[in-house]
Coordinates of C-alpha atoms and ligand atoms in Angstrom, one line a residue:
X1 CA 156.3 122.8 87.7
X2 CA 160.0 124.2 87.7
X3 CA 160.9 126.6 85.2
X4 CA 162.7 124.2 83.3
X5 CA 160.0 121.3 83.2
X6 CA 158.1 123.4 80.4
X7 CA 155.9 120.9 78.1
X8 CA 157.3 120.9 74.5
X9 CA 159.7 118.2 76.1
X10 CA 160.6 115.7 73.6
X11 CA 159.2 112.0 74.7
X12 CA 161.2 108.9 74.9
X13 CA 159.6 107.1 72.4
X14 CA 160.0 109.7 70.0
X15 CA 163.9 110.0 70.6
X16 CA 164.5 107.3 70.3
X17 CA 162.2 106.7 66.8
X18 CA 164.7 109.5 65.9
X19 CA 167.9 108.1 67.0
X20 CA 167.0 104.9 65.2
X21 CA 166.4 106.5 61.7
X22 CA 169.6 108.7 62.3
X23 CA 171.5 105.1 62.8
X24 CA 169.3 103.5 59.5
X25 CA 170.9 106.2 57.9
X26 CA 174.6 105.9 58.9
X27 CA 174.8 102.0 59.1
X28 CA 178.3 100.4 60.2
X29 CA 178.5 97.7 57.3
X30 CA 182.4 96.9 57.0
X31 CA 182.7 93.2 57.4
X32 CA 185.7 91.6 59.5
X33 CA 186.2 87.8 60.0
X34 CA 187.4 87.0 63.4
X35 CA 187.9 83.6 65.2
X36 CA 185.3 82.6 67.1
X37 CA 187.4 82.9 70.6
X38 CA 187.6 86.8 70.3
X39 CA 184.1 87.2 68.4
X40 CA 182.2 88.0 72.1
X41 CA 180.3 90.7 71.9
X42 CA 180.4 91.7 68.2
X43 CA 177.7 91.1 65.4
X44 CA 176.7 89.2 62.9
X45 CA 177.2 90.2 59.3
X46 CA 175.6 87.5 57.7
X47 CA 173.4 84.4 59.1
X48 CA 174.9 82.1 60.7
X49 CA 173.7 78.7 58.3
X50 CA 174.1 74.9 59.4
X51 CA 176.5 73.6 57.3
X52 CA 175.2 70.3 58.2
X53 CA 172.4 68.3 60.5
X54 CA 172.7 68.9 63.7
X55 CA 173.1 66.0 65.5
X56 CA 175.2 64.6 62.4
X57 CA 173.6 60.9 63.2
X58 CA 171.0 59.2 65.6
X59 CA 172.9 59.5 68.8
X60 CA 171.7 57.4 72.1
X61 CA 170.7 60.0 74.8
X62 CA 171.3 57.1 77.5
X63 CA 173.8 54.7 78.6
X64 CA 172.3 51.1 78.1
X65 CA 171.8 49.2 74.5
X66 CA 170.3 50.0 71.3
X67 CA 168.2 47.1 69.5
X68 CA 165.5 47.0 66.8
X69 CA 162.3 46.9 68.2
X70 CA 161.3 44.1 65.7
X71 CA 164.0 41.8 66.8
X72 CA 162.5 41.4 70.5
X73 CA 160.2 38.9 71.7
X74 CA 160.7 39.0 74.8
X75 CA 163.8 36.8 75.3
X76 CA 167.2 38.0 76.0
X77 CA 169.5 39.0 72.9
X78 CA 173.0 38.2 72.3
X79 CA 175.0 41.7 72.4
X80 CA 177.0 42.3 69.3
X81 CA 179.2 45.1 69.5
X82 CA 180.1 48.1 72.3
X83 CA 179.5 51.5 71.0
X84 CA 181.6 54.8 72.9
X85 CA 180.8 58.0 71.7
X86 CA 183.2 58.8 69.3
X87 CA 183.4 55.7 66.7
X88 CA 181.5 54.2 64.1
X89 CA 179.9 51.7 65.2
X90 CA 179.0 48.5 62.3
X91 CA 175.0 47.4 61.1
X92 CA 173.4 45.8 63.8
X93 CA 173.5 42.3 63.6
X94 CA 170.0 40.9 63.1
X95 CA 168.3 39.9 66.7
X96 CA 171.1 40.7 68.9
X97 CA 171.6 44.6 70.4
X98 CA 174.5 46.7 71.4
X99 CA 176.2 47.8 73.9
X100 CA 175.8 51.7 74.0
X101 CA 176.9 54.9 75.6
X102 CA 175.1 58.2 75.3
X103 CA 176.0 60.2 72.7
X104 CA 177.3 57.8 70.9
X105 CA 175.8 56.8 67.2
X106 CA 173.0 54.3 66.9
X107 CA 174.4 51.5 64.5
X108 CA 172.3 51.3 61.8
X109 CA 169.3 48.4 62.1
X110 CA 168.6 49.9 65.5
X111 CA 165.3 51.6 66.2
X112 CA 165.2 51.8 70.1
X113 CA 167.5 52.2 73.2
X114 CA 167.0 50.9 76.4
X115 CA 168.4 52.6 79.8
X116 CA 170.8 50.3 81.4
X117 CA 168.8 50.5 84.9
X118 CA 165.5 48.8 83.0
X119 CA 167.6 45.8 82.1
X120 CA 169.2 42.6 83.2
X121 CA 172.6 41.2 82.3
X122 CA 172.5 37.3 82.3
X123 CA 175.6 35.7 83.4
X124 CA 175.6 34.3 79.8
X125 CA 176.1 37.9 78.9
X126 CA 172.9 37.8 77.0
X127 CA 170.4 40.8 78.2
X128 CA 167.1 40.8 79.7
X129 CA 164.5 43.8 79.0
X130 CA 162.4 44.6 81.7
X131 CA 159.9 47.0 80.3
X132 CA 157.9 47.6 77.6
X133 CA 160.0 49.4 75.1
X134 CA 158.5 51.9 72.1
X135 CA 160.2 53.0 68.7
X136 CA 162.3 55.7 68.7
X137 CA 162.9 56.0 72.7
X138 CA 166.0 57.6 73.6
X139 CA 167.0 58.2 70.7
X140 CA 168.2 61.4 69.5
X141 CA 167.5 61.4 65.5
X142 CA 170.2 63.4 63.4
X143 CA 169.0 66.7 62.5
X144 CA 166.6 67.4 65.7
X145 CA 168.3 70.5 66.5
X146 CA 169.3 72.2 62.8
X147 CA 168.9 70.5 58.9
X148 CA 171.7 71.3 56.5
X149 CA 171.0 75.0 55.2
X150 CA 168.9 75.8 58.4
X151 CA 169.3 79.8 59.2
X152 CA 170.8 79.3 62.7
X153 CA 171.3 83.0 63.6
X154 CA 169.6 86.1 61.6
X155 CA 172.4 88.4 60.6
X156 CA 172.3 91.1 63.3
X157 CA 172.5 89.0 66.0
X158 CA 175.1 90.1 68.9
X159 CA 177.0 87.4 70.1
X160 CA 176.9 86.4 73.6
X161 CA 178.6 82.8 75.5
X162 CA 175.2 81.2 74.0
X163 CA 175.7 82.2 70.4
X164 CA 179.5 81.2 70.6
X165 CA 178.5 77.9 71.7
X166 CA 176.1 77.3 68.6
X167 CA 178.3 78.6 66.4
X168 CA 180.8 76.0 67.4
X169 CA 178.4 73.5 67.2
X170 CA 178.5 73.5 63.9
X171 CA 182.2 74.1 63.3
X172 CA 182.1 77.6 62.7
X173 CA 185.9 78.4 63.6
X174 CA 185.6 82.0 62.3
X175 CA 182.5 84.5 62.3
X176 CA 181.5 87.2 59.6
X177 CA 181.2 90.4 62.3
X178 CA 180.1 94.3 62.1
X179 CA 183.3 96.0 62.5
X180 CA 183.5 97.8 65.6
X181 CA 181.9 100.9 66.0
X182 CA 184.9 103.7 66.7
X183 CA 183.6 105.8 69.5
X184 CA 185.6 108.9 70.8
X185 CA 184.8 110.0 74.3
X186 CA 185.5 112.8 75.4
X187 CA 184.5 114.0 79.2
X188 CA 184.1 118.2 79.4
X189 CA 184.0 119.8 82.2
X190 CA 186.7 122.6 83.7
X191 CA 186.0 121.0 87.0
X192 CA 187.4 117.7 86.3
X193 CA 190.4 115.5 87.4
X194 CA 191.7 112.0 87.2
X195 CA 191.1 109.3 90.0
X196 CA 195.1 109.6 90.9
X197 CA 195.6 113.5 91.1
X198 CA 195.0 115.3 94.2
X199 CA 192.0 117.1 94.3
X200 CA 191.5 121.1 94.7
X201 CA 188.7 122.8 96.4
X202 CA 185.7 123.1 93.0
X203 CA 187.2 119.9 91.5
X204 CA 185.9 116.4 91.5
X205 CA 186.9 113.3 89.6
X206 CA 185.8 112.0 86.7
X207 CA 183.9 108.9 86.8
X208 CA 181.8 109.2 83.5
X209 CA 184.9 108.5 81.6
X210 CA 185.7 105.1 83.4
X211 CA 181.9 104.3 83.4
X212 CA 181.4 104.8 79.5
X213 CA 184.4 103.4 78.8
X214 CA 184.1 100.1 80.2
X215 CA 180.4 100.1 79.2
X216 CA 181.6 100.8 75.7
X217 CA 184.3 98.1 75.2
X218 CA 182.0 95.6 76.5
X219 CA 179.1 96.9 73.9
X220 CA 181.7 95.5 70.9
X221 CA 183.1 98.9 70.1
X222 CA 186.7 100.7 69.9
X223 CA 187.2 103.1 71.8
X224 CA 189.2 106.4 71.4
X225 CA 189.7 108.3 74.7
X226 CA 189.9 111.8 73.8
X227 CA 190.2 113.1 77.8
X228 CA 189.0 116.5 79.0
X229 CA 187.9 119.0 77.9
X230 CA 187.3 122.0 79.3
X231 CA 184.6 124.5 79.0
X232 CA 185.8 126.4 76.2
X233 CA 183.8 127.3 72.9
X234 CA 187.2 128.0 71.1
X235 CA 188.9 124.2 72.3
X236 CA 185.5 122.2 72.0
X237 CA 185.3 123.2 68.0
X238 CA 188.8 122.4 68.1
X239 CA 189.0 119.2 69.9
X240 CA 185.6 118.1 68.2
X241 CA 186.6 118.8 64.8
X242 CA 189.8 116.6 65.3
X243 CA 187.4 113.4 65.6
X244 CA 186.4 113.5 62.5
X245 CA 187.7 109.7 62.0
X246 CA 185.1 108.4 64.4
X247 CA 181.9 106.6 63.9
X248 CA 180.5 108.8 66.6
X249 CA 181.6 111.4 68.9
X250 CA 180.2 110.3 72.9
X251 CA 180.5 113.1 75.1
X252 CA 179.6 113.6 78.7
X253 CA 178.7 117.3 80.2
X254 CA 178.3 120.8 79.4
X255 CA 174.7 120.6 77.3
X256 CA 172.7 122.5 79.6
X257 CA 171.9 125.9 79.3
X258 CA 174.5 127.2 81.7
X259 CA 176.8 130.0 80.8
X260 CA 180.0 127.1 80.7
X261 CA 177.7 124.3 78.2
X262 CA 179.1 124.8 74.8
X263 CA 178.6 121.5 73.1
X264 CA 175.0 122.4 71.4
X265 CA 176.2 125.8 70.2
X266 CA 179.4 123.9 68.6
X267 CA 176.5 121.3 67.2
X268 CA 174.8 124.7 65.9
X269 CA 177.5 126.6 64.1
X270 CA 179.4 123.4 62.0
X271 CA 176.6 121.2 62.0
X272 CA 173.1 119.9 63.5
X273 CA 171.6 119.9 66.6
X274 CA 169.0 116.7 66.1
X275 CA 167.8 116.1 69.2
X276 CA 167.8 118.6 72.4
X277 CA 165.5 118.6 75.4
X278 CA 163.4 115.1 76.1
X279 CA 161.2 113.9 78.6
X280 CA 163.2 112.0 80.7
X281 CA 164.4 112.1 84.4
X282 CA 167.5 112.0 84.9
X283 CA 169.1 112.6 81.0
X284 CA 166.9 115.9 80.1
X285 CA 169.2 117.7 78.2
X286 CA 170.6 114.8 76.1
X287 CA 171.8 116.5 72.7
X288 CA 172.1 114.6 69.4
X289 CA 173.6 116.0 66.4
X290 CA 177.0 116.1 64.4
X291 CA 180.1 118.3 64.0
X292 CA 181.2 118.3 60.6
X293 CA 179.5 115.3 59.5
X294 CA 180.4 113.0 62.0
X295 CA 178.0 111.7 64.5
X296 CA 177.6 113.4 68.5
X297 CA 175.8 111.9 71.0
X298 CA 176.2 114.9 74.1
X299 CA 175.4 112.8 77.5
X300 CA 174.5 115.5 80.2
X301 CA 177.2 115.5 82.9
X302 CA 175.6 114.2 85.6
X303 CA 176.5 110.5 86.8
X304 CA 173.4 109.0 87.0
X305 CA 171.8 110.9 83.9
X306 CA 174.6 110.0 81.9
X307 CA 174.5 106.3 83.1
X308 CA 170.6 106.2 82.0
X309 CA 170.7 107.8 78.7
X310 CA 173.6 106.1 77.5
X311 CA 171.3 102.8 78.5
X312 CA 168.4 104.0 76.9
X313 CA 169.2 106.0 73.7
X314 CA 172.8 105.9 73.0
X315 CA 173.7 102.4 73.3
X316 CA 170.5 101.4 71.5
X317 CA 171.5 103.6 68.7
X318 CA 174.8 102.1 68.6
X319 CA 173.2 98.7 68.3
X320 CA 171.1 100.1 65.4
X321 CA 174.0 100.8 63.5
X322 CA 175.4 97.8 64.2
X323 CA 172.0 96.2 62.1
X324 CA 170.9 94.9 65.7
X325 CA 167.1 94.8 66.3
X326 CA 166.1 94.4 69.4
X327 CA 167.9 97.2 71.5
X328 CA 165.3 98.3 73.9
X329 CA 165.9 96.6 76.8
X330 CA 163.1 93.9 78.2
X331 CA 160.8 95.3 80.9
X332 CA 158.8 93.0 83.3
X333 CA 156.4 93.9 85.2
X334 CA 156.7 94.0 89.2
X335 CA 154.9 95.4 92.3
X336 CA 156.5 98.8 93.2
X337 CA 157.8 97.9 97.0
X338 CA 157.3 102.3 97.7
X339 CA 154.4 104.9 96.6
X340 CA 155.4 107.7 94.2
X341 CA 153.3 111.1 94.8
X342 CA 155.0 113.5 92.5
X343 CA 153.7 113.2 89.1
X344 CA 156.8 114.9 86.8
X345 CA 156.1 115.6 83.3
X346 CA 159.3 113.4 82.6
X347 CA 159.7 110.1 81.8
X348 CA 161.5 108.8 85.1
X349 CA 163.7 106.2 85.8
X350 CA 164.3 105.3 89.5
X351 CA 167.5 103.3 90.5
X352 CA 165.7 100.3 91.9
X353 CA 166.4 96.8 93.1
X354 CA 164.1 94.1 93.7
X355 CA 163.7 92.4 96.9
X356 CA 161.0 89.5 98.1
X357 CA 159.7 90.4 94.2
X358 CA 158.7 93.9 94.9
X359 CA 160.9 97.1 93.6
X360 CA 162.4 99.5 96.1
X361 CA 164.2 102.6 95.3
X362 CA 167.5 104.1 96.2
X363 CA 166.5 106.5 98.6
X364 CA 168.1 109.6 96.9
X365 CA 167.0 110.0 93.3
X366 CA 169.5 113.0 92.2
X367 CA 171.0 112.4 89.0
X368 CA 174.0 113.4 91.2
X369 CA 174.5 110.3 92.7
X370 CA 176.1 107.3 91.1
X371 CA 176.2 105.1 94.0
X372 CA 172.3 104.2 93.6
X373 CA 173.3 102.3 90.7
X374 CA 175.6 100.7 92.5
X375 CA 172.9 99.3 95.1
X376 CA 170.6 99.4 92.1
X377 CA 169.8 96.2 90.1
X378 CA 167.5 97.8 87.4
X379 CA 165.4 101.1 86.2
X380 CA 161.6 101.4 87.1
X381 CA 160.5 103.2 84.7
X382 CA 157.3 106.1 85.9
X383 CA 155.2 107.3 83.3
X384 CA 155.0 110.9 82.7
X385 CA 152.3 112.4 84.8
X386 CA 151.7 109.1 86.7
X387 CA 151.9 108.6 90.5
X388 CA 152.0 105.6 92.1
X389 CA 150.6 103.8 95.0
X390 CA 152.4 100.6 96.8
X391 CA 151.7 97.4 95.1
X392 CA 150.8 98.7 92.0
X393 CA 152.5 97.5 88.9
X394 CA 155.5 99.3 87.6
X395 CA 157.9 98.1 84.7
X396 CA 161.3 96.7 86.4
X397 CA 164.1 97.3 83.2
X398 CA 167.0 94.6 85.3
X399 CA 170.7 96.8 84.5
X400 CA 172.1 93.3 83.9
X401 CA 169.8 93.7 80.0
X402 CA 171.7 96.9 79.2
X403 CA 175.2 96.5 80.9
X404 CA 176.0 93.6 78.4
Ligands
LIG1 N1 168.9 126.3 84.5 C1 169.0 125.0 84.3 N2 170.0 124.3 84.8 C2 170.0 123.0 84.5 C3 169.0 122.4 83.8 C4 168.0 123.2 83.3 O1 167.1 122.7 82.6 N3 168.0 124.5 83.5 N4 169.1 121.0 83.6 C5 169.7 120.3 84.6 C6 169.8 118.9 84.2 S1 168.4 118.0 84.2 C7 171.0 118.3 84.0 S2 171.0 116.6 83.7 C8 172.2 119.0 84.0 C9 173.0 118.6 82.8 O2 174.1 119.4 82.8 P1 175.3 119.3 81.7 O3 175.1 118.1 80.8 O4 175.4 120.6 81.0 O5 176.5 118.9 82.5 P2 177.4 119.8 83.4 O6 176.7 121.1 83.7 O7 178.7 119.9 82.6 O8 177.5 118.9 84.6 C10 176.4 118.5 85.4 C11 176.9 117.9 86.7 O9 177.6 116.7 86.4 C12 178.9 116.7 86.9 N5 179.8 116.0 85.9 C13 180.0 116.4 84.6 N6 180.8 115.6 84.0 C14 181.2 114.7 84.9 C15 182.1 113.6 84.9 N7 182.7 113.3 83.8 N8 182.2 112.8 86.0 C16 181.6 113.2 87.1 N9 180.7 114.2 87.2 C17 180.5 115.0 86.1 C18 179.2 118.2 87.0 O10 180.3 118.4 87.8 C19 177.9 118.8 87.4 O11 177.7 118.6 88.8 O12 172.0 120.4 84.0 C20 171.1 120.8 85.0 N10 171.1 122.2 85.0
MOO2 O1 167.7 115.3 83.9 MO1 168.9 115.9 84.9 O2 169.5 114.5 84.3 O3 167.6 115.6 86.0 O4 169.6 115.6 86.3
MG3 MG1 175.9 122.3 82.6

């Protein structure tokens, strides 16, 4: 055990229990309408109801011709009408069948459609059915998917290509949404630069800023880049207290206990320091708190840490606020692909990718290095205290669950 790795660490669960009742408590509720074209992403304020049956009428699932079942003997019947989808078609006339195209609605008197392949077209016109047919088949009956008043979506849903396309379904040209959550990130950190500047011996860019901030504008929410800052106590109170606008302040860096890590003494003097300190590898000193009143989530500095908190704890708060529910990411179970002989007393979660169904893992762990993300497809997730021999089970979190 290091010095650091002392127990009294704060487990995941429990942060993020915390994190959740800090969000119950400071919900985003302002309701915006926007058309359903831009509505990607964002989240439901209200249910999303059928205004109507879904499908409106019996519709023919096949190309071939409808009939009533009671009407055939056996001989051929006369057909009566053609039926695209897209019209109204008239009553069937008594013994005779239609002419129909899938989708298209079943004329009323019809009780039955036969696929085109199962019948035979008499040079009279008349048509032959070659099979045994039953009531009802290939019929789609109006309201099979959603009755008028049905609850399509709870409110809190987040909408994704498959909720736009229900919504549309049922005419929905504009959606009731969350407003976006305004987010200010900042990035501290004296040593940091721009991808575009040259770079001076101690320096290195800054790639947690382009990281959260795509991550963040595909999570729904606004963004407000407040740039750098350096490691100053005097500029961090000053840049943090000009926030004050924001839903919550998202930094990366500089909440460890070195001598240049200001953010949680900033949190102490002008406001609260929540949550310091968990059990989790990388993301350890994560800091949670606010600065005058408004909201700080502190992501320590390091790439990956700051990659697997923000995926574990910060955007699921964000969802919370949002009146999302489900925002821990699903977990399947797959055969670890490696053997893990250090048992940390930290939650870890190794940059992993499944091949041939069995997790391997990035061969360097450090929190330093992004590029195992990169390679990686998903988190496996090791217990505290738990080692780990090849083939045994290990919980697989896939990145594509939390990236969205
Ligand atoms: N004595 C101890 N030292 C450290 C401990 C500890 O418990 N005792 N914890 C370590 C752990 S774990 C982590 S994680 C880091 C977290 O550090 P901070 O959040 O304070 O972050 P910094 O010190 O500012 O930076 C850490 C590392 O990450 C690089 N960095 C920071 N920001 C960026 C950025 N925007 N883009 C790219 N890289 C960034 C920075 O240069 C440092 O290398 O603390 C350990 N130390
Ligand atoms: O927890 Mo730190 O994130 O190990 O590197
Ligand atoms: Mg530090």
């Amino acid at each position: 055990m290091s010095c650091c790795d002392k127990p009294g660490l704060l487990p995941v669960e429990e942060a993020l229990a915390q994190l959740m009742a800090l969000a119950a408590q400071a919900p985003i509720e302002d309701v915006e309408q926007v058309p359903l074209a831009e509505a990607e992403g964002r989240v439901l304020a209200a249910p999303l109801l059928s205004g109507f049956d879904l499908p409106p009428w019996d519709n023919s699932a096949m190309d071939g011709y409808a009939l009533r079942l009671a009407d055939w003997q056996g001989e051929p019947l006369v057909v009566s009408q053609k039926i695209f989808a897209g019209v109204a078609p008239e009553p069937l006339r008594a013994g005779t069948c239609a002419r129909i195209f899938t989708g298209a609605p079943v004329p009323h008197g019809a009780d039955c459609v036969e696929m085109q392949e199962n019948v035979e077209v008499l040079e009279d016109g008349r048509v032959r059915f070659l099979e045994a047919l039953r009531f009802g088949q290939h019929i789609r009956p109006q309201g099979q998917e959603t009755r008028q008043g049905d609850q399509v979506l709870p409110a809190g849903t987040r909408l994704g290509a498959i909720e736009l396309g229900l919504a549309a379904s049922l005419g929905q040209a504009v959606l009731n949404v969350r407003r976006k959550p305004r987010v200010a990130l900042l990035s501290t950190g004296d040593e940091l630069v721009e991808p575009g500047q040259p770079l001076r011996t101690g320096q290195i860019y800054n790639s947690n800023r382009a990281l959260l901030k795509a991550w963040l504008l595909r999570s729904g929410c606004e963004v407000r880049d407040a740039g750098i800052l350096p490691d100053d106590l005097a500029k961090t109170r000053e840049v943090l207290g000009s926030l004050g606008g924001a839903d919550l302040i998202l930094t990366t860096g500089g909440v460890s206990v070195g001598e240049a890590d200001f953010l949680g003494a900033a949190l102490r003097e002008a406001g609260e320091l929540a949550l310091w300190k968990l059990a989790i590898k990388p993301g350890k000193p994560l800091t949670v708190g606010h600065y005058q009143g408004t909201p700080v989530i502190g992501l320590p500095g390091n790439p990956a840490s700051t990659l697997v908190t923000f995926a574990l704890l910060a955007r699921p708060y964000l969802l919370r606020r949002l009146g999302v529910e489900a925002v821990t990411p699903l977990r399947v179970e797959v055969p670890a692909g490696f053997a893990w002989k250090r048992a940390g007393n930290r939650r870890e979660y190794l940059r992993a990718r499944l091949e041939n169904g069995r997790a391997l893992i990035y061969p360097n762990q450090s929190s330093g290095v992004l590029r195992s993300a990169a390679w990686a497809d998903g988190l496996v997730e090791v217990r505290e205290g738990r080692t780990l021999e090849e083939g045994e089970t290990v919980p697989f979190i896939p990145l594509s669950e939390v990236l969205l």
